[in-house]
PDB file of C-alpha atoms in Angstrom:
ATOM      1  CA  MET A   1       0.000   0.000   0.000  1.00  0.00           C
ATOM      2  CA  ARG A   2       2.644   2.651  -0.901  1.00  0.00           C
ATOM      3  CA  GLY A   3       2.758   4.150   2.603  1.00  0.00           C
ATOM      4  CA  LYS A   4      -0.768   5.566   2.697  1.00  0.00           C
ATOM      5  CA  LEU A   5      -2.102   6.095   6.195  1.00  0.00           C
ATOM      6  CA  CYS A   6      -5.527   4.505   6.666  1.00  0.00           C
ATOM      7  CA  ALA A   7      -6.167   4.715   2.935  1.00  0.00           C
ATOM      8  CA  VAL A   8      -8.060   2.080   0.997  1.00  0.00           C
ATOM      9  CA  PRO A   9      -5.880   0.424  -1.658  1.00  0.00           C
ATOM     10  CA  THR A  10      -6.840   1.071  -5.266  1.00  0.00           C
ATOM     11  CA  LEU A  11      -6.954  -1.418  -8.107  1.00  0.00           C
ATOM     12  CA  LEU A  12      -6.789   0.242 -11.531  1.00  0.00           C
ATOM     13  CA  LEU A  13      -8.471  -1.656 -14.369  1.00  0.00           C
ATOM     14  CA  VAL A  14      -7.068  -0.341 -17.663  1.00  0.00           C
ATOM     15  CA  HIS A  15      -8.842  -1.829 -20.640  1.00  0.00           C
ATOM     16  CA  HIS A  16      -9.555  -1.560 -24.332  1.00  0.00           C
ATOM     17  CA  THR A  17     -12.992  -3.054 -24.878  1.00  0.00           C
ATOM     18  CA  PRO A  18     -14.016  -2.643 -28.530  1.00  0.00           C
ATOM     19  CA  SER A  19     -16.050  -5.830 -29.051  1.00  0.00           C
ATOM     20  CA  PRO A  20     -18.765  -7.885 -27.388  1.00  0.00           C
ATOM     21  CA  ALA A  21     -16.190 -10.588 -26.555  1.00  0.00           C
ATOM     22  CA  THR A  22     -13.823  -8.179 -24.814  1.00  0.00           C
ATOM     23  CA  ALA A  23     -16.815  -6.626 -23.027  1.00  0.00           C
ATOM     24  CA  GLU A  24     -17.760 -10.050 -21.643  1.00  0.00           C
ATOM     25  CA  LEU A  25     -14.217 -10.576 -20.370  1.00  0.00           C
ATOM     26  CA  PHE A  26     -14.097  -7.077 -18.874  1.00  0.00           C
ATOM     27  CA  ASP A  27     -17.402  -7.646 -17.065  1.00  0.00           C
ATOM     28  CA  ALA A  28     -16.173 -10.969 -15.636  1.00  0.00           C
ATOM     29  CA  VAL A  29     -12.876  -9.434 -14.458  1.00  0.00           C
ATOM     30  CA  LEU A  30     -14.760  -6.547 -12.865  1.00  0.00           C
ATOM     31  CA  ARG A  31     -17.199  -8.912 -11.105  1.00  0.00           C
ATOM     32  CA  GLY A  32     -14.248 -10.829  -9.667  1.00  0.00           C
ATOM     33  CA  ALA A  33     -12.423  -7.705  -8.543  1.00  0.00           C
ATOM     34  CA  THR A  34     -15.543  -6.311  -6.865  1.00  0.00           C
ATOM     35  CA  ASP A  35     -16.755  -9.544  -5.281  1.00  0.00           C
ATOM     36  CA  PRO A  36     -18.377  -8.765  -1.904  1.00  0.00           C
ATOM     37  CA  GLU A  37     -15.881 -11.048  -0.145  1.00  0.00           C
ATOM     38  CA  ILE A  38     -13.060  -8.766  -1.248  1.00  0.00           C
ATOM     39  CA  THR A  39     -13.269  -5.861   1.135  1.00  0.00           C
ATOM     40  CA  GLY A  40     -11.320  -2.667   1.493  1.00  0.00           C
ATOM     41  CA  VAL A  41     -10.259  -2.314  -2.145  1.00  0.00           C
ATOM     42  CA  ASP A  42     -11.454   0.450  -4.469  1.00  0.00           C
ATOM     43  CA  VAL A  43     -11.671  -0.593  -8.116  1.00  0.00           C
ATOM     44  CA  VAL A  44     -11.191   2.211 -10.618  1.00  0.00           C
ATOM     45  CA  ARG A  45     -11.954   1.590 -14.305  1.00  0.00           C
ATOM     46  CA  ARG A  46     -10.267   3.519 -17.091  1.00  0.00           C
ATOM     47  CA  ALA A  47     -10.407   3.051 -20.822  1.00  0.00           C
ATOM     48  CA  ALA A  48      -6.855   2.654 -22.120  1.00  0.00           C
ATOM     49  CA  LEU A  49      -7.081   5.905 -24.096  1.00  0.00           C
ATOM     50  CA  ALA A  50      -8.219   7.814 -20.993  1.00  0.00           C
ATOM     51  CA  ALA A  51      -5.919   6.333 -18.333  1.00  0.00           C
ATOM     52  CA  THR A  52      -3.139   8.632 -17.177  1.00  0.00           C
ATOM     53  CA  ALA A  53       0.118   8.483 -15.282  1.00  0.00           C
ATOM     54  CA  SER A  54      -1.730  10.018 -12.323  1.00  0.00           C
ATOM     55  CA  ASP A  55      -4.159   7.075 -12.388  1.00  0.00           C
ATOM     56  CA  VAL A  56      -1.252   4.621 -12.302  1.00  0.00           C
ATOM     57  CA  LEU A  57       0.582   6.504  -9.561  1.00  0.00           C
ATOM     58  CA  ALA A  58      -2.593   6.493  -7.434  1.00  0.00           C
ATOM     59  CA  ALA A  59      -3.079   2.739  -7.881  1.00  0.00           C
ATOM     60  CA  ASP A  60      -1.718  -0.016  -5.683  1.00  0.00           C
ATOM     61  CA  GLY A  61      -2.260  -2.695  -8.349  1.00  0.00           C
ATOM     62  CA  LEU A  62      -3.360  -2.987 -11.958  1.00  0.00           C
ATOM     63  CA  LEU A  63      -5.487  -5.163 -14.192  1.00  0.00           C
ATOM     64  CA  LEU A  64      -4.866  -4.814 -17.909  1.00  0.00           C
ATOM     65  CA  GLY A  65      -7.207  -5.940 -20.665  1.00  0.00           C
ATOM     66  CA  THR A  66      -6.718  -5.873 -24.415  1.00  0.00           C
ATOM     67  CA  PRO A  67      -7.701  -7.535 -27.648  1.00  0.00           C
ATOM     68  CA  ALA A  68      -4.903  -9.123 -29.658  1.00  0.00           C
ATOM     69  CA  ASN A  69      -4.687  -7.207 -32.928  1.00  0.00           C
ATOM     70  CA  ILE A  70      -2.539  -8.708 -35.664  1.00  0.00           C
ATOM     71  CA  GLY A  71      -0.399 -10.468 -33.079  1.00  0.00           C
ATOM     72  CA  TYR A  72       0.024  -7.476 -30.759  1.00  0.00           C
ATOM     73  CA  MET A  73      -1.768  -5.612 -27.979  1.00  0.00           C
ATOM     74  CA  SER A  74      -4.311  -3.025 -29.088  1.00  0.00           C
ATOM     75  CA  GLY A  75      -3.044   0.359 -30.174  1.00  0.00           C
ATOM     76  CA  ALA A  76      -5.043   1.853 -27.308  1.00  0.00           C
ATOM     77  CA  LEU A  77      -3.174  -0.156 -24.650  1.00  0.00           C
ATOM     78  CA  LYS A  78       0.140   0.572 -26.377  1.00  0.00           C
ATOM     79  CA  HIS A  79      -0.760   4.283 -26.283  1.00  0.00           C
ATOM     80  CA  PHE A  80      -1.461   3.941 -22.555  1.00  0.00           C
ATOM     81  CA  PHE A  81       1.983   2.445 -21.981  1.00  0.00           C
ATOM     82  CA  ASP A  82       3.635   5.096 -24.176  1.00  0.00           C
ATOM     83  CA  GLN A  83       2.008   7.852 -22.118  1.00  0.00           C
ATOM     84  CA  VAL A  84       2.720   6.473 -18.654  1.00  0.00           C
ATOM     85  CA  TYR A  85       5.992   4.555 -18.946  1.00  0.00           C
ATOM     86  CA  TYR A  86       8.552   7.166 -17.965  1.00  0.00           C
ATOM     87  CA  PRO A  87       6.348   9.230 -15.625  1.00  0.00           C
ATOM     88  CA  VAL A  88       5.605   6.140 -13.459  1.00  0.00           C
ATOM     89  CA  LEU A  89       8.828   4.159 -13.921  1.00  0.00           C
ATOM     90  CA  ASP A  90      10.553   5.077 -10.675  1.00  0.00           C
ATOM     91  CA  ASP A  91       7.467   5.050  -8.459  1.00  0.00           C
ATOM     92  CA  THR A  92       5.574   1.890  -9.377  1.00  0.00           C
ATOM     93  CA  ARG A  93       8.162  -0.887  -9.192  1.00  0.00           C
ATOM     94  CA  GLY A  94       6.786  -3.963  -7.467  1.00  0.00           C
ATOM     95  CA  ARG A  95       3.138  -3.166  -8.182  1.00  0.00           C
ATOM     96  CA  PRO A  96       1.045  -6.316  -8.659  1.00  0.00           C
ATOM     97  CA  TYR A  97      -0.718  -6.730 -11.970  1.00  0.00           C
ATOM     98  CA  GLY A  98      -2.842  -9.138 -13.972  1.00  0.00           C
ATOM     99  CA  LEU A  99      -3.634  -9.404 -17.686  1.00  0.00           C
ATOM    100  CA  TYR A 100      -6.418 -10.701 -19.886  1.00  0.00           C
ATOM    101  CA  VAL A 101      -6.283 -10.872 -23.679  1.00  0.00           C
ATOM    102  CA  HIS A 102      -8.890 -11.773 -26.274  1.00  0.00           C
ATOM    103  CA  GLY A 103      -7.970 -12.807 -29.799  1.00  0.00           C
ATOM    104  CA  ASN A 104      -9.771 -14.288 -32.735  1.00  0.00           C
ATOM    105  CA  LEU A 105      -6.869 -16.581 -33.579  1.00  0.00           C
ATOM    106  CA  ASP A 106      -3.815 -15.999 -31.377  1.00  0.00           C
ATOM    107  CA  THR A 107      -2.874 -14.075 -28.243  1.00  0.00           C
ATOM    108  CA  GLU A 108       0.811 -14.949 -27.768  1.00  0.00           C
ATOM    109  CA  GLY A 109       2.267 -11.780 -29.291  1.00  0.00           C
ATOM    110  CA  ALA A 110      -0.033  -9.529 -27.295  1.00  0.00           C
ATOM    111  CA  VAL A 111       0.795 -11.297 -24.027  1.00  0.00           C
ATOM    112  CA  ARG A 112       4.517 -11.183 -24.774  1.00  0.00           C
ATOM    113  CA  ALA A 113       4.365  -7.453 -25.577  1.00  0.00           C
ATOM    114  CA  VAL A 114       2.414  -6.488 -22.443  1.00  0.00           C
ATOM    115  CA  GLU A 115       4.592  -8.653 -20.193  1.00  0.00           C
ATOM    116  CA  SER A 116       7.742  -7.151 -21.690  1.00  0.00           C
ATOM    117  CA  ILE A 117       6.600  -3.624 -20.884  1.00  0.00           C
ATOM    118  CA  ALA A 118       5.316  -4.593 -17.419  1.00  0.00           C
ATOM    119  CA  ASP A 119       8.672  -6.271 -16.711  1.00  0.00           C
ATOM    120  CA  GLY A 120      10.436  -3.082 -17.789  1.00  0.00           C
ATOM    121  CA  LEU A 121       8.299  -1.151 -15.332  1.00  0.00           C
ATOM    122  CA  GLY A 122       9.178  -3.626 -12.605  1.00  0.00           C
ATOM    123  CA  TRP A 123       5.562  -4.676 -12.052  1.00  0.00           C
ATOM    124  CA  GLN A 124       4.944  -8.107 -10.544  1.00  0.00           C
ATOM    125  CA  ARG A 125       2.544 -10.490 -12.256  1.00  0.00           C
ATOM    126  CA  VAL A 126       0.408 -12.111  -9.541  1.00  0.00           C
ATOM    127  CA  ALA A 127      -1.612 -14.470 -11.754  1.00  0.00           C
ATOM    128  CA  GLU A 128      -1.148 -16.193 -15.086  1.00  0.00           C
ATOM    129  CA  PRO A 129      -2.555 -14.152 -17.971  1.00  0.00           C
ATOM    130  CA  VAL A 130      -6.018 -15.182 -19.089  1.00  0.00           C
ATOM    131  CA  THR A 131      -6.062 -15.693 -22.835  1.00  0.00           C
ATOM    132  CA  VAL A 132      -9.234 -16.342 -24.769  1.00  0.00           C
ATOM    133  CA  THR A 133      -9.635 -17.046 -28.473  1.00  0.00           C
ATOM    134  CA  GLY A 134     -12.995 -16.956 -30.163  1.00  0.00           C
ATOM    135  CA  SER A 135     -16.229 -16.522 -28.257  1.00  0.00           C
ATOM    136  CA  PRO A 136     -15.767 -16.560 -24.479  1.00  0.00           C
ATOM    137  CA  ASP A 137     -17.216 -19.695 -22.907  1.00  0.00           C
ATOM    138  CA  LYS A 138     -18.082 -20.395 -19.279  1.00  0.00           C
ATOM    139  CA  ALA A 139     -14.526 -21.508 -18.447  1.00  0.00           C
ATOM    140  CA  ALA A 140     -13.060 -18.324 -19.955  1.00  0.00           C
ATOM    141  CA  LEU A 141     -15.453 -16.118 -18.001  1.00  0.00           C
ATOM    142  CA  GLU A 142     -14.687 -18.017 -14.785  1.00  0.00           C
ATOM    143  CA  ALA A 143     -10.952 -17.571 -15.424  1.00  0.00           C
ATOM    144  CA  CYS A 144     -11.490 -13.830 -15.884  1.00  0.00           C
ATOM    145  CA  TRP A 145     -13.543 -13.649 -12.687  1.00  0.00           C
ATOM    146  CA  GLU A 146     -10.737 -15.475 -10.877  1.00  0.00           C
ATOM    147  CA  LEU A 147      -8.132 -13.109 -12.323  1.00  0.00           C
ATOM    148  CA  GLY A 148     -10.026 -10.058 -11.095  1.00  0.00           C
ATOM    149  CA  ALA A 149     -10.569 -11.590  -7.662  1.00  0.00           C
ATOM    150  CA  THR A 150      -6.945 -12.700  -7.338  1.00  0.00           C
ATOM    151  CA  VAL A 151      -5.426  -9.340  -8.199  1.00  0.00           C
ATOM    152  CA  ALA A 152      -7.899  -7.479  -5.957  1.00  0.00           C
ATOM    153  CA  ALA A 153      -7.285  -9.901  -3.076  1.00  0.00           C
ATOM    154  CA  THR A 154      -3.536  -9.203  -3.221  1.00  0.00           C
ATOM    155  CA  LEU A 155      -4.342  -5.639  -2.178  1.00  0.00           C
ATOM    156  CA  MET A 156      -6.467  -6.506   0.851  1.00  0.00           C
ATOM    157  CA  GLY A 157      -4.923  -5.329   4.120  1.00  0.00           C
TER     158      GLY A 157
END
């Protein structure tokens, strides 16, 4: 909790949600992160094109969501990283994060790209990335719920 006195930890959910499939994954991640059994954690949602360095600096942990576009993360999430990388580099090392990716065919390149940047920032992955190809099924939605719950639970006092 970055030295806050009596402050509630914040989980920042940065996402690019351009399709019904990514919206389903986002909703499942959000339901997990805001489960009533997870107490004392504020969940803040920001579209990738609207998230700022101030949002990241105010967060104690992050959840990242993106479609895989032509073997890479979305341009919106890449823009987010481009905008925040240097302003948050020194102050966010060790922050826990989780990732979910939706692709029509493949998600490997997108996962590799996000993890490379998160590693450069010194963020700590606290759960395996959730990758979904095609239409999300029950197992995919449960995995997203679990991802949201896991990352949020790491912030509980």
